[in-house]
Amino acid sequence: SSAPLAAPAVASLREESAYLLERELSGLLGGRLAHLDDRDRRVVERWARATFGRLMHLPVSALKRMAADTNGHELAEPETPS
């Protein structure tokens, strides 16, 4: 299974991305959209989180696919041109 090989990379990607999402949402809702009431804030947050989830699907799937393609071996380092 590709899960063990991809798990640390996927977890790191999700953690860093979630941090950025929260930081950006906080800045937006505390800045330009500070005038929104609680209901509208929840709508914006729900939309942002749903969009974030859809966007994260592609790189997470790619990482898992790459891990599966290596058949449990580490990915080869790219060759450096001489």
Coordinates of C-alpha atoms in Angstrom, one line a residue, residues 5-79:
L5 CA 5.2 5.9 2.3
A6 CA 2.9 8.9 1.5
A7 CA 1.5 9.5 5.0
P8 CA 4.3 11.9 6.3
A9 CA 4.2 14.0 3.1
V10 CA 0.4 14.1 3.0
A11 CA 0.2 15.0 6.7
S12 CA 2.8 17.8 6.2
L13 CA 1.0 19.2 3.2
R14 CA -2.3 19.2 4.9
E15 CA -0.9 20.7 8.1
E16 CA 0.9 23.6 6.3
S17 CA -2.0 24.2 4.0
A18 CA -4.6 24.2 6.8
Y19 CA -2.4 26.7 8.7
L20 CA -2.3 29.0 5.6
L21 CA -6.1 28.7 5.1
E22 CA -6.8 29.7 8.7
R23 CA -4.3 32.6 8.6
E24 CA -5.8 33.9 5.4
L25 CA -9.4 33.5 6.6
S26 CA -8.6 35.2 9.8
G27 CA -7.0 38.1 8.0
L28 CA -9.9 38.4 5.6
L29 CA -12.7 38.1 8.2
G30 CA -10.8 40.5 10.5
G31 CA -10.0 43.0 7.7
R32 CA -12.0 43.6 4.5
L33 CA -14.9 41.4 5.5
A34 CA -15.0 42.4 9.2
H35 CA -18.4 44.0 8.5
L36 CA -20.1 40.6 7.9
D37 CA -22.5 39.2 10.5
D38 CA -21.9 35.8 12.0
R39 CA -24.2 34.0 9.5
D40 CA -22.3 35.5 6.5
R41 CA -18.9 34.7 8.1
R42 CA -20.0 31.1 8.5
V43 CA -21.0 31.1 4.8
V44 CA -17.6 32.4 3.7
E45 CA -15.7 30.0 6.0
R46 CA -17.8 27.0 4.8
W47 CA -17.1 28.0 1.2
A48 CA -13.4 28.5 1.8
R49 CA -13.0 25.1 3.6
A50 CA -15.0 23.3 0.9
T51 CA -12.9 24.9 -1.8
F52 CA -9.7 24.1 0.1
G53 CA -10.7 20.5 0.4
R54 CA -11.4 20.2 -3.3
L55 CA -8.0 21.9 -4.2
M56 CA -6.1 19.6 -1.8
H57 CA -7.5 16.5 -3.4
L58 CA -5.3 16.9 -6.4
P59 CA -1.8 17.1 -4.7
V60 CA -2.8 14.6 -2.1
S61 CA -3.8 12.1 -4.7
A62 CA -0.7 12.8 -6.7
L63 CA 1.5 12.1 -3.7
K64 CA -0.2 8.9 -3.0
R65 CA 0.0 7.9 -6.7
M66 CA 3.8 8.7 -6.7
A67 CA 4.3 6.6 -3.6
A68 CA 2.4 3.7 -5.1
D69 CA 4.5 4.0 -8.3
T70 CA 7.7 3.6 -6.4
N71 CA 6.5 0.2 -5.1
G72 CA 7.7 1.1 -1.6
H73 CA 11.1 2.4 -2.7
E74 CA 12.1 6.0 -2.1
L75 CA 11.7 8.3 -5.1
A76 CA 14.9 8.8 -7.0
E77 CA 16.7 12.1 -6.6
P78 CA 16.7 14.0 -9.9
E79 CA 20.0 14.0 -11.7

